[in-house]
Tab-separated table of C-alpha atoms in Angstrom:
chain	number	residue	atom	x	y	z
A	291	MET	CA	0.000	0.000	0.000
A	292	ASN	CA	1.396	3.383	-1.000
A	293	CYS	CA	2.082	5.614	1.990
A	294	GLN	CA	0.421	8.558	0.224
A	295	ILE	CA	-2.921	9.595	1.703
A	296	THR	CA	-5.770	8.609	-0.635
A	297	ALA	CA	-9.439	9.525	-0.935
A	298	ASN	CA	-10.325	6.561	1.284
A	299	ASP	CA	-7.972	7.701	4.059
A	300	ILE	CA	-9.314	9.817	6.914
A	301	ARG	CA	-6.642	11.372	9.113
A	302	VAL	CA	-8.003	12.146	12.559
A	303	ASN	CA	-6.460	14.751	14.835
A	304	SER	CA	-8.079	14.015	18.185
A	305	TRP	CA	-9.666	11.286	20.288
A	306	GLU	CA	-13.054	12.870	19.602
A	307	GLU	CA	-12.551	12.709	15.836
A	308	LEU	CA	-11.392	9.102	16.090
A	309	THR	CA	-14.441	7.958	18.042
A	310	GLN	CA	-16.739	9.828	15.665
A	311	GLU	CA	-15.099	8.273	12.629
A	312	VAL	CA	-15.246	4.637	13.785
A	313	TYR	CA	-19.004	4.985	14.319
A	314	HIS	CA	-19.589	6.838	11.046
A	315	GLN	CA	-22.538	5.318	9.145
A	316	SER	CA	-23.574	3.082	12.042
A	317	TRP	CA	-27.056	4.619	12.477
A	318	LYS	CA	-29.830	2.424	11.071
A	319	PRO	CA	-32.983	4.544	10.595
A	320	ASP	CA	-35.205	1.509	9.922
A	321	LEU	CA	-34.201	0.009	13.280
A	322	GLY	CA	-33.833	3.234	15.211
A	323	ARG	CA	-30.549	1.782	16.501
A	324	PHE	CA	-26.821	2.147	16.044
A	325	ARG	CA	-25.810	-1.148	14.407
A	326	SER	CA	-22.574	-1.029	12.450
A	327	ASP	CA	-21.996	-3.049	9.270
A	328	PHE	CA	-18.230	-2.634	9.596
A	329	ALA	CA	-15.362	-4.888	10.560
A	330	PHE	CA	-12.211	-3.277	11.950
A	331	ARG	CA	-8.518	-4.147	11.829
A	332	GLY	CA	-5.951	-2.031	13.641
A	333	LEU	CA	-2.291	-1.916	12.580
A	334	SER	CA	0.599	-0.063	14.189
A	335	ASP	CA	1.969	1.169	10.843
A	336	ARG	CA	-0.369	2.653	8.245
A	337	ASN	CA	1.867	1.328	5.465
A	338	TYR	CA	1.232	-2.317	6.372
A	339	GLN	CA	-0.680	-4.250	3.739
A	340	LEU	CA	-3.597	-6.570	4.410
A	341	GLU	CA	-1.288	-9.428	3.515
A	342	ASN	CA	-2.051	-12.749	5.166
A	343	SER	CA	0.569	-14.628	7.156
A	344	PHE	CA	0.702	-17.453	4.610
A	345	VAL	CA	1.986	-15.055	1.944
A	346	ARG	CA	4.514	-13.579	4.371
A	347	ASN	CA	5.741	-17.055	5.287
A	348	CYS	CA	5.505	-19.040	2.036
A	349	GLY	CA	5.446	-16.421	-0.691
A	350	GLU	CA	3.956	-17.467	-4.020
A	351	ARG	CA	3.747	-21.166	-3.135
A	352	PRO	CA	0.010	-21.853	-2.690
A	353	GLU	CA	0.557	-25.616	-2.860
A	354	LEU	CA	2.188	-25.473	0.589
A	355	GLU	CA	-1.089	-24.489	2.254
A	356	TYR	CA	-2.566	-27.980	2.043
A	357	HIS	CA	0.545	-29.610	3.496
A	358	MET	CA	0.836	-27.165	6.390
A	359	LEU	CA	-2.774	-27.710	7.402
A	360	ARG	CA	-2.574	-31.482	6.903
A	361	ASN	CA	0.399	-31.693	9.231
A	362	PHE	CA	-1.196	-29.348	11.750
A	363	ARG	CA	-4.167	-31.705	11.989
A	364	LYS	CA	-1.872	-34.726	12.174
A	365	TYR	CA	0.364	-33.464	14.971
A	366	ALA	CA	-1.981	-31.256	17.006
A	367	ARG	CA	-2.593	-32.588	20.510
A	368	ILE	CA	-5.865	-31.111	21.730
A	369	ASP	CA	-8.301	-32.185	24.414
A	370	ASP	CA	-11.396	-31.433	22.351
A	371	PHE	CA	-10.915	-33.032	18.922
A	372	SER	CA	-14.099	-31.388	17.640
A	373	LEU	CA	-12.134	-28.121	17.437
A	374	ALA	CA	-10.176	-29.520	14.479
A	375	ASN	CA	-12.238	-32.435	13.195
A	376	THR	CA	-12.789	-30.780	9.802
A	377	PRO	CA	-10.312	-28.938	7.566
A	378	LEU	CA	-12.106	-25.611	7.989
A	379	ARG	CA	-12.207	-25.882	11.783
A	380	ALA	CA	-8.553	-26.865	11.763
A	381	LEU	CA	-7.803	-23.775	9.665
A	382	VAL	CA	-9.426	-21.549	12.287
A	383	LEU	CA	-7.632	-23.292	15.149
A	384	ALA	CA	-4.320	-23.074	13.307
A	385	GLN	CA	-4.748	-19.338	12.718
A	386	HIS	CA	-5.662	-18.865	16.361
A	387	HIS	CA	-2.412	-20.507	17.458
A	388	GLY	CA	-0.111	-18.720	15.049
A	389	LEU	CA	0.181	-20.972	12.010
A	390	ALA	CA	0.654	-19.083	8.744
A	391	THR	CA	-2.760	-19.195	7.027
A	392	ARG	CA	-4.752	-17.231	4.465
A	393	LEU	CA	-7.057	-15.855	7.187
A	394	LEU	CA	-6.923	-12.292	8.490
A	395	ASP	CA	-8.080	-11.326	11.990
A	396	TRP	CA	-10.761	-8.640	12.324
A	397	THR	CA	-13.024	-7.450	15.105
A	398	TYR	CA	-16.503	-6.032	15.411
A	399	SER	CA	-15.169	-3.644	18.066
A	400	PRO	CA	-13.580	-0.355	16.956
A	401	TYR	CA	-11.949	-0.029	20.380
A	402	ILE	CA	-10.217	-3.377	20.049
A	403	ALA	CA	-8.956	-2.241	16.637
A	404	MET	CA	-7.647	0.910	18.342
A	405	HIS	CA	-5.823	-1.344	20.793
A	406	PHE	CA	-3.979	-3.211	18.062
A	407	ALA	CA	-3.124	0.074	16.330
A	408	THR	CA	-1.491	1.409	19.523
A	409	SER	CA	-0.258	-1.626	21.491
A	410	ASN	CA	3.225	-1.757	19.922
A	411	THR	CA	5.203	0.993	21.634
A	412	GLU	CA	8.140	0.320	19.291
A	413	LYS	CA	6.023	1.874	16.513
A	414	TYR	CA	5.020	5.091	18.282
A	415	ASP	CA	7.054	7.147	15.830
A	416	LEU	CA	4.812	5.943	12.991
A	417	ASP	CA	1.213	6.670	12.067
A	418	GLY	CA	-1.141	3.796	12.813
A	419	VAL	CA	-4.245	2.815	10.885
A	420	ILE	CA	-7.643	1.235	11.377
A	421	TRP	CA	-9.092	-0.492	8.346
A	422	LYS	CA	-12.877	-0.189	8.370
A	423	VAL	CA	-14.579	-2.547	5.913
A	424	ASP	CA	-18.278	-3.022	5.199
A	425	PHE	CA	-18.360	-6.782	5.733
A	426	VAL	CA	-22.087	-6.943	4.976
A	427	GLN	CA	-21.554	-5.627	1.456
A	428	VAL	CA	-18.436	-7.778	0.986
A	429	ASN	CA	-20.439	-10.902	1.794
A	430	ARG	CA	-23.233	-9.890	-0.546
A	431	LEU	CA	-20.765	-9.912	-3.440
A	432	ILE	CA	-19.957	-13.590	-2.976
A	433	PRO	CA	-21.407	-15.727	-5.798
A	434	GLU	CA	-23.604	-18.832	-5.692
A	435	PRO	CA	-24.062	-21.057	-3.845
A	436	LEU	CA	-22.817	-19.148	-0.807
A	437	ASN	CA	-24.819	-15.964	-1.172
A	438	GLN	CA	-28.080	-17.862	-0.672
A	439	LEU	CA	-26.973	-19.054	2.752
A	440	LEU	CA	-27.002	-15.567	4.257
A	441	THR	CA	-30.563	-15.030	3.072
A	442	LEU	CA	-31.703	-18.408	4.369
A	443	GLU	CA	-30.041	-17.889	7.757
A	444	LYS	CA	-31.097	-14.212	7.936
A	445	CYS	CA	-27.620	-13.092	8.950
A	446	ASN	CA	-24.812	-10.886	7.649
A	447	ALA	CA	-21.724	-12.987	8.384
A	448	PHE	CA	-20.985	-16.597	7.585
A	449	THR	CA	-20.129	-19.192	10.209
A	450	VAL	CA	-17.884	-22.215	9.879
A	451	GLU	CA	-20.975	-24.425	9.919
A	452	MET	CA	-22.485	-22.494	7.024
A	453	LEU	CA	-19.316	-22.734	4.956
A	454	GLU	CA	-18.929	-26.446	5.719
A	455	SER	CA	-22.473	-27.101	4.526
A	456	VAL	CA	-21.303	-26.232	1.011
A	457	PHE	CA	-17.516	-26.650	0.997
A	458	PRO	CA	-15.718	-29.310	3.072
A	459	THR	CA	-12.297	-27.716	2.449
A	460	ILE	CA	-10.870	-24.319	1.630
A	461	GLN	CA	-9.470	-25.776	-1.595
A	462	LYS	CA	-13.013	-26.770	-2.629
A	463	LEU	CA	-14.099	-23.174	-2.040
A	464	ASP	CA	-11.362	-22.015	-4.437
A	465	GLU	CA	-12.306	-24.561	-7.100
A	466	THR	CA	-16.033	-23.825	-6.998
A	467	ILE	CA	-16.120	-20.040	-6.717
A	468	GLY	CA	-12.868	-19.191	-8.448
A	469	SER	CA	-10.241	-16.604	-7.608
A	470	GLY	CA	-10.849	-12.973	-6.772
A	471	HIS	CA	-13.518	-13.260	-4.066
A	472	ALA	CA	-13.537	-12.342	-0.380
A	473	LEU	CA	-15.839	-13.105	2.530
A	474	PHE	CA	-16.102	-12.603	6.276
A	475	PHE	CA	-17.043	-15.337	8.743
A	476	GLU	CA	-17.301	-15.742	12.497
A	477	PRO	CA	-15.070	-18.333	14.165
A	478	PRO	CA	-16.359	-20.733	16.807
A	479	SER	CA	-15.871	-19.545	20.388
A	480	ILE	CA	-12.714	-21.610	20.853
A	481	ASP	CA	-11.637	-19.804	24.009
A	482	ASP	CA	-11.912	-16.544	25.928
A	483	ARG	CA	-9.497	-14.797	23.572
A	484	ILE	CA	-11.810	-15.268	20.583
A	485	VAL	CA	-14.791	-14.102	22.642
A	486	ASN	CA	-13.093	-11.124	24.294
A	487	GLN	CA	-11.666	-9.859	21.008
A	488	PHE	CA	-15.140	-9.933	19.384
A	489	ALA	CA	-13.417	-11.676	16.495
A	490	LEU	CA	-14.250	-12.476	12.929
A	491	PHE	CA	-12.041	-13.505	10.004
A	492	SER	CA	-11.743	-12.541	6.387
A	493	VAL	CA	-10.683	-15.075	3.777
A	494	MET	CA	-10.029	-14.795	0.057
A	495	THR	CA	-10.201	-17.455	-2.601
A	496	GLY	CA	-6.571	-18.132	-3.354
A	497	ALA	CA	-4.036	-18.575	-0.566
A	498	THR	CA	-1.758	-15.889	-1.980
A	499	SER	CA	-4.425	-13.228	-2.589
A	500	VAL	CA	-3.880	-9.874	-0.849
A	501	PHE	CA	-7.018	-8.296	0.571
A	502	ASP	CA	-6.153	-4.613	0.174
A	503	LYS	CA	-5.514	-5.134	-3.543
A	504	TRP	CA	-9.065	-6.483	-3.759
A	505	LEU	CA	-10.419	-3.560	-1.723
A	506	ILE	CA	-8.780	-0.992	-3.990
A	507	GLU	CA	-11.026	-2.357	-6.742
A	508	HIS	CA	-14.048	-1.808	-4.446
A	509	PRO	CA	-13.386	1.633	-2.904
A	510	GLU	CA	-16.986	2.013	-1.756
A	511	LEU	CA	-16.482	-0.820	0.748
A	512	TYR	CA	-13.769	0.562	2.976
A	513	ARG	CA	-12.119	3.504	4.701
A	514	ARG	CA	-8.738	3.778	6.387
A	515	ILE	CA	-8.625	5.835	9.569
A	516	ILE	CA	-5.117	7.202	10.067
A	517	ILE	CA	-4.020	7.654	13.693
A	518	PRO	CA	-1.110	10.135	13.738
A	519	ALA	CA	1.951	9.098	15.711
A	520	GLU	CA	1.534	12.086	18.038
A	521	LEU	CA	-1.994	10.931	18.965
A	522	LYS	CA	-1.091	7.353	19.867
A	523	TRP	CA	-0.187	8.009	23.511
A	524	GLU	CA	-3.526	9.686	24.217
A	525	VAL	CA	-5.473	6.898	22.502
A	526	ARG	CA	-3.465	4.297	24.376
A	527	ASP	CA	-4.009	5.900	27.782
A	528	LYS	CA	-7.751	6.244	27.221
A	529	LEU	CA	-8.063	2.630	26.079
A	530	ASP	CA	-6.232	1.513	29.225
A	531	GLN	CA	-8.684	3.565	31.293
A	532	ALA	CA	-11.513	1.737	29.483
A	533	ASN	CA	-9.911	-1.661	30.280
A	534	ILE	CA	-9.142	-2.424	26.615
A	535	THR	CA	-5.807	-4.080	27.372
A	536	GLU	CA	-3.759	-7.209	26.745
A	537	ARG	CA	-4.857	-8.467	30.159
A	538	VAL	CA	-8.451	-8.670	28.876
A	539	LEU	CA	-7.879	-9.510	25.219
A	540	PHE	CA	-5.294	-12.239	25.913
A	541	PRO	CA	-6.511	-13.859	29.139
A	542	GLY	CA	-3.764	-15.612	31.063
A	543	LEU	CA	-0.245	-14.927	32.221
A	544	ASP	CA	1.082	-14.028	28.761
A	545	GLY	CA	-1.492	-11.275	28.348
A	546	LEU	CA	-0.913	-10.030	31.874
A	547	ALA	CA	2.831	-9.833	31.286
A	548	SER	CA	2.363	-8.012	27.960
A	549	TRP	CA	0.043	-5.492	29.575
A	550	LEU	CA	2.393	-4.763	32.472
A	551	LYS	CA	5.416	-4.487	30.182
A	552	ARG	CA	3.684	-1.907	28.017
A	553	HIS	CA	1.867	-0.107	30.828
A	554	TYR	CA	5.068	0.642	32.728
A	555	ARG	CA	7.134	1.689	29.717
A	556	PRO	CA	8.156	5.345	30.233
A	557	LYS	CA	7.132	7.949	27.690
A	558	LEU	CA	10.396	9.202	26.236
């Protein structure tokens, strides 16, 4: 992604502008409620692409995806085998535990996206970014037979169960729908981390596809909220006050240690 500000980039200059922007277009007049159609992804550097970890790890070698997942299922020692008893469930579990996959992590919560845009204190000299994508419209662009499922289920995001009802494997999804498509789906509630992060995933047909390249072709579906480097400390402090921290988002000793390490880092 070019570092130049584009028409889809909104540079905020205050906490108030940031909170206004993340809730932009969330009012639903027909419901009389604020119900956002957007998924959020926060990054510490606004120049980072929406490049999945499989591409970063394996480059242009899509054939390696099958073998990585096959061996993950073969060697994984888990108490509840139902978490990985299908290829798609194994893909989610693998992503959750750090395997390089084609999935990208998103959240329904703009504040959790703010956390990930400001949690890395090593990047406080750089502008951060929150990608804001209309996942409802993205999912409506998916072709048959998947697009019928959302209508039948009366929902806006797919689930693993819905995807499995049509495609037993991610490779079958690629073969049936073809390249150049994206969708959002909710993962099963594997553990407290998934629940607390209000998580959902995006996936593209083609293991080596890059999501922001697809979004550039659909500019009406996204905005990028730029958080200036000089604003990061204020955002970070206010998120901590709101209890949006590693201690909550990564329950356990690792999250606690990460929170304390960051919280007690002096402002230089």
